[in-house]
PDB file of C-alpha atoms in Angstrom:
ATOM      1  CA  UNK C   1       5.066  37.352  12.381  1.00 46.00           C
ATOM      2  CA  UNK C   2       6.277  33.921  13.226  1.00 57.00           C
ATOM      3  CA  UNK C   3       3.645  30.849  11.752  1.00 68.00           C
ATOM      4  CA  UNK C   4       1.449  29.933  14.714  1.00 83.00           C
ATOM      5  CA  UNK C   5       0.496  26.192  13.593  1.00 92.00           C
ATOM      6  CA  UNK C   6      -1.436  23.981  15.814  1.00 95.00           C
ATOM      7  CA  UNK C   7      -0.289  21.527  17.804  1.00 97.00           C
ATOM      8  CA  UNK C   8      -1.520  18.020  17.707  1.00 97.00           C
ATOM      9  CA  UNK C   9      -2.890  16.532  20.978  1.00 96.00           C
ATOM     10  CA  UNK C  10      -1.189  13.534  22.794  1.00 96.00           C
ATOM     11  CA  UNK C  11      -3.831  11.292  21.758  1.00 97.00           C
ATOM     12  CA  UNK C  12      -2.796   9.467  18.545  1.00 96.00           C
ATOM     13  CA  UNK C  13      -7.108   9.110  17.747  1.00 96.00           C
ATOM     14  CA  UNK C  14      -7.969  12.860  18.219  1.00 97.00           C
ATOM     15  CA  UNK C  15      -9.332  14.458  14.743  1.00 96.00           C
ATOM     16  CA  UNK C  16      -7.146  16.218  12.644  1.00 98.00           C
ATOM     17  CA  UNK C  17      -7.782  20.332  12.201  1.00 97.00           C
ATOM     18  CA  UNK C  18      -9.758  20.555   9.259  1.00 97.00           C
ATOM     19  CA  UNK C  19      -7.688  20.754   5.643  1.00 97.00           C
ATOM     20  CA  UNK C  20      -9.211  23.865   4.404  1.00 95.00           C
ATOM     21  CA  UNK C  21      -7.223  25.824   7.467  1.00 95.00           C
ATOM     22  CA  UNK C  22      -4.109  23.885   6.401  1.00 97.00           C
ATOM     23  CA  UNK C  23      -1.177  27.107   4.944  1.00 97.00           C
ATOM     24  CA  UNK C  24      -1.376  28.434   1.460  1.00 96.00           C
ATOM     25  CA  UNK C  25       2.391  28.846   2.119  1.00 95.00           C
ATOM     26  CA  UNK C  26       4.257  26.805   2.482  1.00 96.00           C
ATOM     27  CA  UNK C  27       1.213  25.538   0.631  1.00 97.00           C
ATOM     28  CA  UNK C  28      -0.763  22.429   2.786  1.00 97.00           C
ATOM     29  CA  UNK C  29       1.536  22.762   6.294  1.00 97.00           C
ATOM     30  CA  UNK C  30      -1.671  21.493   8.190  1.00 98.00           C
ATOM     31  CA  UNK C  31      -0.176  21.220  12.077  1.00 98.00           C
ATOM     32  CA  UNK C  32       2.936  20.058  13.839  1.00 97.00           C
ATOM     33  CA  UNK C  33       3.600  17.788  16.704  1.00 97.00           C
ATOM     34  CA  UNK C  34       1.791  14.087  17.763  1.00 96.00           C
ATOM     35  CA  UNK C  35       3.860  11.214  16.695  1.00 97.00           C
ATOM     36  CA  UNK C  36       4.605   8.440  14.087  1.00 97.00           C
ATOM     37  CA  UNK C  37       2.574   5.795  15.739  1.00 98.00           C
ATOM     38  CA  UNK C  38       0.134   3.150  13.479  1.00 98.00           C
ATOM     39  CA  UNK C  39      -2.972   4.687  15.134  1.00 98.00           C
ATOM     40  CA  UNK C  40      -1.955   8.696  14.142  1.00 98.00           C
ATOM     41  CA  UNK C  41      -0.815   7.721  10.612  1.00 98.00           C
ATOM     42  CA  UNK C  42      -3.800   5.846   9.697  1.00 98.00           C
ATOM     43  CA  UNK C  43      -5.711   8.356  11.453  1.00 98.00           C
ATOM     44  CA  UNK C  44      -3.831  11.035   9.026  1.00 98.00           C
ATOM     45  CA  UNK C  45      -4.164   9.360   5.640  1.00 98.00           C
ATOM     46  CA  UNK C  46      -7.650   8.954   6.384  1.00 98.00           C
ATOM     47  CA  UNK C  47      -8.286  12.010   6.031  1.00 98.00           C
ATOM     48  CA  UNK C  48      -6.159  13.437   3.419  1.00 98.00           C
ATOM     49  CA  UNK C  49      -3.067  14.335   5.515  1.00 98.00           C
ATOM     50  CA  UNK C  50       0.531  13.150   5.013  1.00 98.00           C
ATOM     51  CA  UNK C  51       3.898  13.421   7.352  1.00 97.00           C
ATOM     52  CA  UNK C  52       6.634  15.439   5.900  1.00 95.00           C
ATOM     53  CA  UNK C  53       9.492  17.024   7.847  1.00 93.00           C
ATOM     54  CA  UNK C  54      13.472  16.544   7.712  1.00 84.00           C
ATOM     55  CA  UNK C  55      15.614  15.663  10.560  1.00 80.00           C
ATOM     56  CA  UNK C  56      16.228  18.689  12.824  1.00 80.00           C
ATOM     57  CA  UNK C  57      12.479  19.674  11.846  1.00 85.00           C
ATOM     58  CA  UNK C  58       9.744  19.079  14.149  1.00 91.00           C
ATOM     59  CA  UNK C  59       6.745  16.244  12.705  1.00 95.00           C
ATOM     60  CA  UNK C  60       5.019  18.370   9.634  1.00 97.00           C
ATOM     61  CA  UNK C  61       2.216  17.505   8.664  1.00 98.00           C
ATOM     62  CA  UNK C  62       0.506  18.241   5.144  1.00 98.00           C
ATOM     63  CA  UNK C  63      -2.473  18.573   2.730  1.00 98.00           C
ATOM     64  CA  UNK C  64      -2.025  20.754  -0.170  1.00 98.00           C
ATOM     65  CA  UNK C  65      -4.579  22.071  -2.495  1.00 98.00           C
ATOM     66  CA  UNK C  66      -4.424  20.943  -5.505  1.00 98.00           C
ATOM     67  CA  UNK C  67      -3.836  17.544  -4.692  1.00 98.00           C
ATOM     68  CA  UNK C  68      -1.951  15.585  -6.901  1.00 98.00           C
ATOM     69  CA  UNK C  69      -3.633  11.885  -8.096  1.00 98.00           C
ATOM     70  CA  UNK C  70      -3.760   8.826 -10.478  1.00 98.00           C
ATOM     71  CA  UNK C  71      -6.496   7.381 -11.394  1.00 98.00           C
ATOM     72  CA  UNK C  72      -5.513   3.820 -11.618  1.00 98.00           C
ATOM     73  CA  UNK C  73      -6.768   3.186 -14.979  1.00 97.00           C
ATOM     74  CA  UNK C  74      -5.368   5.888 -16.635  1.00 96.00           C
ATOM     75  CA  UNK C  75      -1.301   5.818 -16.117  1.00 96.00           C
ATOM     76  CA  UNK C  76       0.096   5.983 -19.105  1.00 95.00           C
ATOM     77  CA  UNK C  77       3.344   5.170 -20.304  1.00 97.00           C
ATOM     78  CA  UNK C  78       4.981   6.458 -23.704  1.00 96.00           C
ATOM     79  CA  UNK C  79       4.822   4.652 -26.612  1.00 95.00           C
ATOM     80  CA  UNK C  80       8.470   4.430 -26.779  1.00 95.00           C
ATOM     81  CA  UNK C  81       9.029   2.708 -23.275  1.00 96.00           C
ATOM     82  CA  UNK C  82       6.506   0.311 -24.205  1.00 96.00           C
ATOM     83  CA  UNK C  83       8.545  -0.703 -27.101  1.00 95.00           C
ATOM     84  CA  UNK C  84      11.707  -1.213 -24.586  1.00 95.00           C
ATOM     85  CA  UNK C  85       9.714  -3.545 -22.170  1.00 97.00           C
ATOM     86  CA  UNK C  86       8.875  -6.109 -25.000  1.00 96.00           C
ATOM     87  CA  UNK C  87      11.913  -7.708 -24.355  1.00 94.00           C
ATOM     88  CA  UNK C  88      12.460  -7.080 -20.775  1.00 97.00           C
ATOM     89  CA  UNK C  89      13.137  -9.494 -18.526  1.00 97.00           C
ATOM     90  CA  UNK C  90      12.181  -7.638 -15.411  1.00 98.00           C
ATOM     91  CA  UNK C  91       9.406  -8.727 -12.871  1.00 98.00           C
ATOM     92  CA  UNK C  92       7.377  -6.951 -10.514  1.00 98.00           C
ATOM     93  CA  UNK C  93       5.778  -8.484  -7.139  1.00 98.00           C
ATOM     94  CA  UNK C  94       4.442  -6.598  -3.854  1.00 98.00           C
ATOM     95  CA  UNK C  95       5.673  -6.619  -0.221  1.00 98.00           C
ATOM     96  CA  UNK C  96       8.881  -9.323  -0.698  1.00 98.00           C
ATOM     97  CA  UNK C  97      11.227  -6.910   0.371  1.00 98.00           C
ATOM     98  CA  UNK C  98       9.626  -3.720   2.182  1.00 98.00           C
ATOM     99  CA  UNK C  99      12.741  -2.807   3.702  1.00 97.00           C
ATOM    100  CA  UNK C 100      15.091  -2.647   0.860  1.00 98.00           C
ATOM    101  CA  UNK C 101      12.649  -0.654  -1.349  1.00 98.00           C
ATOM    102  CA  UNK C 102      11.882   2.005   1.553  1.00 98.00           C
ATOM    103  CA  UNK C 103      15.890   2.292   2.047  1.00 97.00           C
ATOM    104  CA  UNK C 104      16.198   2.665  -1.717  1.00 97.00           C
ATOM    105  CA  UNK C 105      14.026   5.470  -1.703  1.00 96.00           C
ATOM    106  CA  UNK C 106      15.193   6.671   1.212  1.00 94.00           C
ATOM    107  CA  UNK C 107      19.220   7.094   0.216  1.00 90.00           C
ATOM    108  CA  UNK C 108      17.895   7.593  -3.836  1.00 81.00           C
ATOM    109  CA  UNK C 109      19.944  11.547  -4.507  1.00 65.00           C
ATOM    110  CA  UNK C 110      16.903  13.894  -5.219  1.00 53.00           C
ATOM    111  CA  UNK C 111      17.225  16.748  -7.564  1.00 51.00           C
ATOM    112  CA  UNK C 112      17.518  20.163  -5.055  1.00 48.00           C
ATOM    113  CA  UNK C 113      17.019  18.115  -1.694  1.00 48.00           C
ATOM    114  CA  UNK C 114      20.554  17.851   0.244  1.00 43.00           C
ATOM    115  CA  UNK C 115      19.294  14.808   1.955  1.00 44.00           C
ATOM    116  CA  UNK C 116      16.498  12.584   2.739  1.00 58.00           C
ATOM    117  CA  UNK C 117      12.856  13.147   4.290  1.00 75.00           C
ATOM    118  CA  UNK C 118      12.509   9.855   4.953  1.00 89.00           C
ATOM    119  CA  UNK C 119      14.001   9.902   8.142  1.00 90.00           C
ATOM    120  CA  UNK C 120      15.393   7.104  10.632  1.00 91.00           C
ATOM    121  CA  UNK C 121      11.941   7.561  12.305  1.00 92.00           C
ATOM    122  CA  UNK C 122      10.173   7.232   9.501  1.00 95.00           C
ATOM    123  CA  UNK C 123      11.873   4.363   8.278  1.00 96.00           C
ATOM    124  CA  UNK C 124      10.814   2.658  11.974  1.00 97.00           C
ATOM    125  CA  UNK C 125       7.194   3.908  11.466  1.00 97.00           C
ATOM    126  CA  UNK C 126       6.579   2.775   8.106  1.00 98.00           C
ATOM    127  CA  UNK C 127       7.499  -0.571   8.867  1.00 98.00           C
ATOM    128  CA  UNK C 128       5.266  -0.521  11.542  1.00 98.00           C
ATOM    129  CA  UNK C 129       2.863  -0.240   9.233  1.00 98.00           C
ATOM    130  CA  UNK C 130       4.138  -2.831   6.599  1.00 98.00           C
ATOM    131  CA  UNK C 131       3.777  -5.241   9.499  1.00 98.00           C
ATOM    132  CA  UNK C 132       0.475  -4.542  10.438  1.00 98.00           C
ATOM    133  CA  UNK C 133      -0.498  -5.173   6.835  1.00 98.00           C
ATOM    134  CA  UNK C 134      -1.411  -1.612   5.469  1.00 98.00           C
ATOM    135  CA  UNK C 135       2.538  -0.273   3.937  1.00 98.00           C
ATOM    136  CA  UNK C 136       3.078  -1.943   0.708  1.00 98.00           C
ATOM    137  CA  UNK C 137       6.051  -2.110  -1.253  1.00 98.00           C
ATOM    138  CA  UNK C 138       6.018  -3.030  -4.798  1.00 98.00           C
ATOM    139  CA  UNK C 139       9.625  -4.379  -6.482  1.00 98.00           C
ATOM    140  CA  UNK C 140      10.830  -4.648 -10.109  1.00 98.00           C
ATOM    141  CA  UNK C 141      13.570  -6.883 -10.153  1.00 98.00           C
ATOM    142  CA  UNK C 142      16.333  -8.112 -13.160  1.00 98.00           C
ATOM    143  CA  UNK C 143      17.228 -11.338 -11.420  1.00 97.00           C
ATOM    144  CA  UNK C 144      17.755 -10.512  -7.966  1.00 97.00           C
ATOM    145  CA  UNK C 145      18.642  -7.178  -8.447  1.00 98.00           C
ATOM    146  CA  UNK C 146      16.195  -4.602  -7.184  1.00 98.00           C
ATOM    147  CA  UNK C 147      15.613  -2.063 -10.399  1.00 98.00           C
ATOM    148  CA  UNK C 148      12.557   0.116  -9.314  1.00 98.00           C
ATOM    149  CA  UNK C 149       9.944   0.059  -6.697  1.00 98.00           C
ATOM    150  CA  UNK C 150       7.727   2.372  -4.605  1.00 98.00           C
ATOM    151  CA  UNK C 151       5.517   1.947  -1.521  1.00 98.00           C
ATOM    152  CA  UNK C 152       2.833   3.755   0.153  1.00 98.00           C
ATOM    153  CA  UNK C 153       0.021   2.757   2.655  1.00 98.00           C
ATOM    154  CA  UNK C 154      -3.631   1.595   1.689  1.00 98.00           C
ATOM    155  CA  UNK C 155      -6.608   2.251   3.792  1.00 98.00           C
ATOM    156  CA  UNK C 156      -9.961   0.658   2.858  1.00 98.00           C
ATOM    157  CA  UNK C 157      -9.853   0.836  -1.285  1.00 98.00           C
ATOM    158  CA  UNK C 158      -7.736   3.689  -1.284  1.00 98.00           C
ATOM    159  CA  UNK C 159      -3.286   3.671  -1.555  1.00 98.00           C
ATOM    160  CA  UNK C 160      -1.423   6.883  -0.282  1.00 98.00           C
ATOM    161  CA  UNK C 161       1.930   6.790  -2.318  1.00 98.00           C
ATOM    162  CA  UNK C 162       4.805   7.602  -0.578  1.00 97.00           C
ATOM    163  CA  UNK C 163       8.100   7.486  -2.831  1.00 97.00           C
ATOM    164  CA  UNK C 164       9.398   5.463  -5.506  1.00 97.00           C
ATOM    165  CA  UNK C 165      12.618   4.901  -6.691  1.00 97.00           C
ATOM    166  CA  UNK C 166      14.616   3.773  -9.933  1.00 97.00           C
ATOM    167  CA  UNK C 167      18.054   2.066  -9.773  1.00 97.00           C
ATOM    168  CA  UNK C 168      18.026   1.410 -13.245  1.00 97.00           C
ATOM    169  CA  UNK C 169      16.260   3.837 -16.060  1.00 96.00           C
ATOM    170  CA  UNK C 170      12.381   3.255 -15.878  1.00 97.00           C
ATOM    171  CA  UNK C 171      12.159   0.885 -13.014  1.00 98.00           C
ATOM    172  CA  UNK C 172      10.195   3.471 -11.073  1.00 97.00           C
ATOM    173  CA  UNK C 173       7.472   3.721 -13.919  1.00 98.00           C
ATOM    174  CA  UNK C 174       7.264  -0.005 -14.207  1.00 98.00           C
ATOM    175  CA  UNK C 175       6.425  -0.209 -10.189  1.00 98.00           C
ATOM    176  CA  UNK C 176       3.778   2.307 -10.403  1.00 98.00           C
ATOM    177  CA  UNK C 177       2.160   1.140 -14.109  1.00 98.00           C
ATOM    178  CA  UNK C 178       2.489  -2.368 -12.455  1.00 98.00           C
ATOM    179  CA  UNK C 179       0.240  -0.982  -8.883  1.00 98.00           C
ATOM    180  CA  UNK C 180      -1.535   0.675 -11.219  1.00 98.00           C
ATOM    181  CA  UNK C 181      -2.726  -1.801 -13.023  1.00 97.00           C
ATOM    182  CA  UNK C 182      -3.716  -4.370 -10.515  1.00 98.00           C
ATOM    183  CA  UNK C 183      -5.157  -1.395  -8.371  1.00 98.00           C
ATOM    184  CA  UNK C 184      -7.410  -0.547 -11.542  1.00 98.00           C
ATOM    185  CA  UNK C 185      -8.108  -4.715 -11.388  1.00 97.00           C
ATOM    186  CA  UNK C 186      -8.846  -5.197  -7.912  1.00 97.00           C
ATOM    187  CA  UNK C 187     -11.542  -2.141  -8.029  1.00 97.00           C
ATOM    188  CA  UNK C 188      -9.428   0.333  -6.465  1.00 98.00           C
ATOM    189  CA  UNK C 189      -9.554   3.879  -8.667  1.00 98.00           C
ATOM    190  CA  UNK C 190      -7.335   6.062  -7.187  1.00 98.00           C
ATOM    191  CA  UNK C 191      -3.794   6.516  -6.191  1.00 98.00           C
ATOM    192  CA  UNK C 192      -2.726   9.598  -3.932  1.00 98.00           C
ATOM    193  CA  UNK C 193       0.544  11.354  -5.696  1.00 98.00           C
ATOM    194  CA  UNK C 194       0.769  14.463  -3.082  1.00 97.00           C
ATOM    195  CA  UNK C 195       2.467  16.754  -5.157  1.00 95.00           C
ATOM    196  CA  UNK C 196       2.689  17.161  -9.068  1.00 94.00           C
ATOM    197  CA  UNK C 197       6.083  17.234 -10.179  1.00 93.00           C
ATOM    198  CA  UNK C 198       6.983  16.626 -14.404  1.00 94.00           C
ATOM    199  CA  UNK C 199       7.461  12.925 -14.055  1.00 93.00           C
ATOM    200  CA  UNK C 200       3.936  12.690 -12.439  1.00 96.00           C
ATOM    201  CA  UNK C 201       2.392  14.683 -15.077  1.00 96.00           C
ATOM    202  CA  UNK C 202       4.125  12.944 -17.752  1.00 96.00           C
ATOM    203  CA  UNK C 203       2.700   9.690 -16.247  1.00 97.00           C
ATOM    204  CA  UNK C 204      -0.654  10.763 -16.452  1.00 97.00           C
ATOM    205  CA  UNK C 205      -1.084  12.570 -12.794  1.00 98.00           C
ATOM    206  CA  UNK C 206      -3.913  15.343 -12.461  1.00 98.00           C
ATOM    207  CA  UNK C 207      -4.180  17.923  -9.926  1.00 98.00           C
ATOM    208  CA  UNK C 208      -7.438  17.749  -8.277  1.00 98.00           C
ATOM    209  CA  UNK C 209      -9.058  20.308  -5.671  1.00 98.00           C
ATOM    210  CA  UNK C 210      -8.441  19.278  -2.134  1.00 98.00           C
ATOM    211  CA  UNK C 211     -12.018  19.262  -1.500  1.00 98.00           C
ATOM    212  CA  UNK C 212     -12.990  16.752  -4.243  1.00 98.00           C
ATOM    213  CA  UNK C 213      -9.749  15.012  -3.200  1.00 98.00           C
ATOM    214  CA  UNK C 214     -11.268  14.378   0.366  1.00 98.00           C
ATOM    215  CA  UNK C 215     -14.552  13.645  -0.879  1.00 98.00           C
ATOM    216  CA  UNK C 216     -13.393  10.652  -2.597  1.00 98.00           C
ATOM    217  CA  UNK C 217     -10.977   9.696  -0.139  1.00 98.00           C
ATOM    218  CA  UNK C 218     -13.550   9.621   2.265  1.00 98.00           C
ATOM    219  CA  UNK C 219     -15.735   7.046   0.309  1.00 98.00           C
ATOM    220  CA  UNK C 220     -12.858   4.922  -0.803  1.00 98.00           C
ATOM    221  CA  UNK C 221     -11.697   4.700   2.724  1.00 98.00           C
ATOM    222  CA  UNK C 222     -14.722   3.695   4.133  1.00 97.00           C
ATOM    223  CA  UNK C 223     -15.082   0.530   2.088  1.00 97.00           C
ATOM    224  CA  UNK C 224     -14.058  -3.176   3.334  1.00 89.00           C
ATOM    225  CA  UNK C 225     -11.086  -4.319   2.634  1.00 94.00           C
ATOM    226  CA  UNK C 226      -9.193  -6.207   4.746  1.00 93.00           C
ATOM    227  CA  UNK C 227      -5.075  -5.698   5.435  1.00 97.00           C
ATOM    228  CA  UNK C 228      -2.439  -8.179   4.935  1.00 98.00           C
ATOM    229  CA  UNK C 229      -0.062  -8.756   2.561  1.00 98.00           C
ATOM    230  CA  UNK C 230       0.279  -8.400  -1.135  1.00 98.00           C
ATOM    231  CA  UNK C 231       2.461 -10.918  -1.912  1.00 98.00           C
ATOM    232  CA  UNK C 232      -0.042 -13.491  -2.793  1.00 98.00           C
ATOM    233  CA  UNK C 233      -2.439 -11.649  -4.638  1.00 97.00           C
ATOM    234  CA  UNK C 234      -0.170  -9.118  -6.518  1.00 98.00           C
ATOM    235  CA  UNK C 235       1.829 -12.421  -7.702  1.00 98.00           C
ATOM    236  CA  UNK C 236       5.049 -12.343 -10.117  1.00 98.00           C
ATOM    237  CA  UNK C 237       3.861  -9.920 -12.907  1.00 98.00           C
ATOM    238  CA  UNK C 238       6.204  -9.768 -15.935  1.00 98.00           C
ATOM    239  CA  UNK C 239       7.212  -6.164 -16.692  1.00 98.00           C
ATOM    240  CA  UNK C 240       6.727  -6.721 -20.422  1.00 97.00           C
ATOM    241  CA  UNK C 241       2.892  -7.382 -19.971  1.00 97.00           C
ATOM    242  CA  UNK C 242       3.130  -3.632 -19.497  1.00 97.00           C
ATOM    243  CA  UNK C 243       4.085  -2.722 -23.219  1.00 94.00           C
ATOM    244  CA  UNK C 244       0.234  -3.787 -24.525  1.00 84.00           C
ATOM    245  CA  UNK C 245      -2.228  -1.450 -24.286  1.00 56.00           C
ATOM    246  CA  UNK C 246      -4.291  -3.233 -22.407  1.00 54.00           C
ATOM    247  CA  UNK C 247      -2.056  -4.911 -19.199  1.00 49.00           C
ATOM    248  CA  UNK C 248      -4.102  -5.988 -16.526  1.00 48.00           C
ATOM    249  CA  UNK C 249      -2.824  -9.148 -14.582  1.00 47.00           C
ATOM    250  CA  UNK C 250      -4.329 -12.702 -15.732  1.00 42.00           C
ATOM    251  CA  UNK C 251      -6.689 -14.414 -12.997  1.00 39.00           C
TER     252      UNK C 251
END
């Protein structure tokens, strides 16, 4: 018997269908249809729902159970790759070049995937969103080459991450350490992963229940905090402050 999913309405600011009737497989496919627009994707994050379809596919969209998370004060990073970043001369800084990092992560090869989710149309509604101040992209550069980065969309005190990206070894765990660690500063505790994978779990990623997931995504969510830009406030943060145990940006 063919999957009967539902199909979202027309209105970008109708309610999602609640989680708990999303699939157990393909495990989280939620509903199908709507669009990419700022209002439906802000409208999805909010309540614990993510895009995810290929070209060819009709819009997917997603909440699995167990749902994968950092909390922000707990990534870790080995021991070992600390010791490399002492003499790194990387730096990290926030929404200086969304484009480029969403491109990298778009074109990035990926272990058993043929191609890319992050579609043309994604790529269009993402920056959308950089623009009206809730995508964020966060860059590790050597010089003005782009090593690493990731970006994802905040709501409230809560950040969605989307993809990240390494064009040199380790530049993806120095974006999300770096995020990480002024997220953890800034008062933010939590960072949506989606789906555990090794490298998550190796970063310090647990798998929560999709109900406590939503729980706390419902508080964090709910509290002021205003969009914009990162730029400023993220700053130019040295990768190698990253290799002490305790790295949170200076004030």
């Amino acid at each position: 018997m063919p999957i009967q999913l539902p199909e979202l309405p027309t209105d970008p600011h109708a309610p999602f269908p609640d989680p708990r009737r999303a699939l157990r497989e393909p495990d989280g496919l939620l509903a199908m249809g709507g669009d990419l627009s700022p209002p439906r994707l802000l409208n999805a994050y909010a309540s614990g729902v993510f895009p995810w379809y290929s070209d060819g596919q009709p819009l997917l969209w997603w909440s699995p159970d167990p749902r994968t998370v950092f909390e922000t004060a707990s990534v870790r990073l080995s021991s070992r790759f600390r010791r490399t970043l002492r003499q790194s001369d990387w730096i990290v800084t926030a929404d200086t070049d969304f484009d480029q990092v969403i491109a990298a992560c778009a074109h990035a090869p990926r272990a058993g995937q043929p191609g890319t989710w992050i579609t043309s149309g994604m790529l269009d509604a993402y920056a959308q969103l950089h623009r009206l101040g809730h995508a964020h992209s966060i860059e590790v550069r050597a010089g003005p080459r782009l090593v690493g980065g990731l970006y994802g969309v905040s709501i409230g005190r809560m950040f969605f991450g989307e993809s990240m990206v390494s064009l040199a070894s380790g530049g993806s765990k120095v974006a999300l350490a770096a995020l990480a660690t002024h997220l953890s500063e800034w008062g933010w505790p939590l960072l949506d992963a989606q789906v555990e994978n090794p490298h998550l779990l190796s970063l310090g990623a647990t798998s929560w229940p999709r109900d406590r997931f939503l729980d706390r995504v419902r508080a964090l969510v709910a509290q002021a905090e205003p969009p914009g830009s990162w730029s400023r406030r993220f700053g130019t943060f040295p990768a190698r402050l990253l290799a002490s145990a305790d790295s949170r940006p200076s004030t």
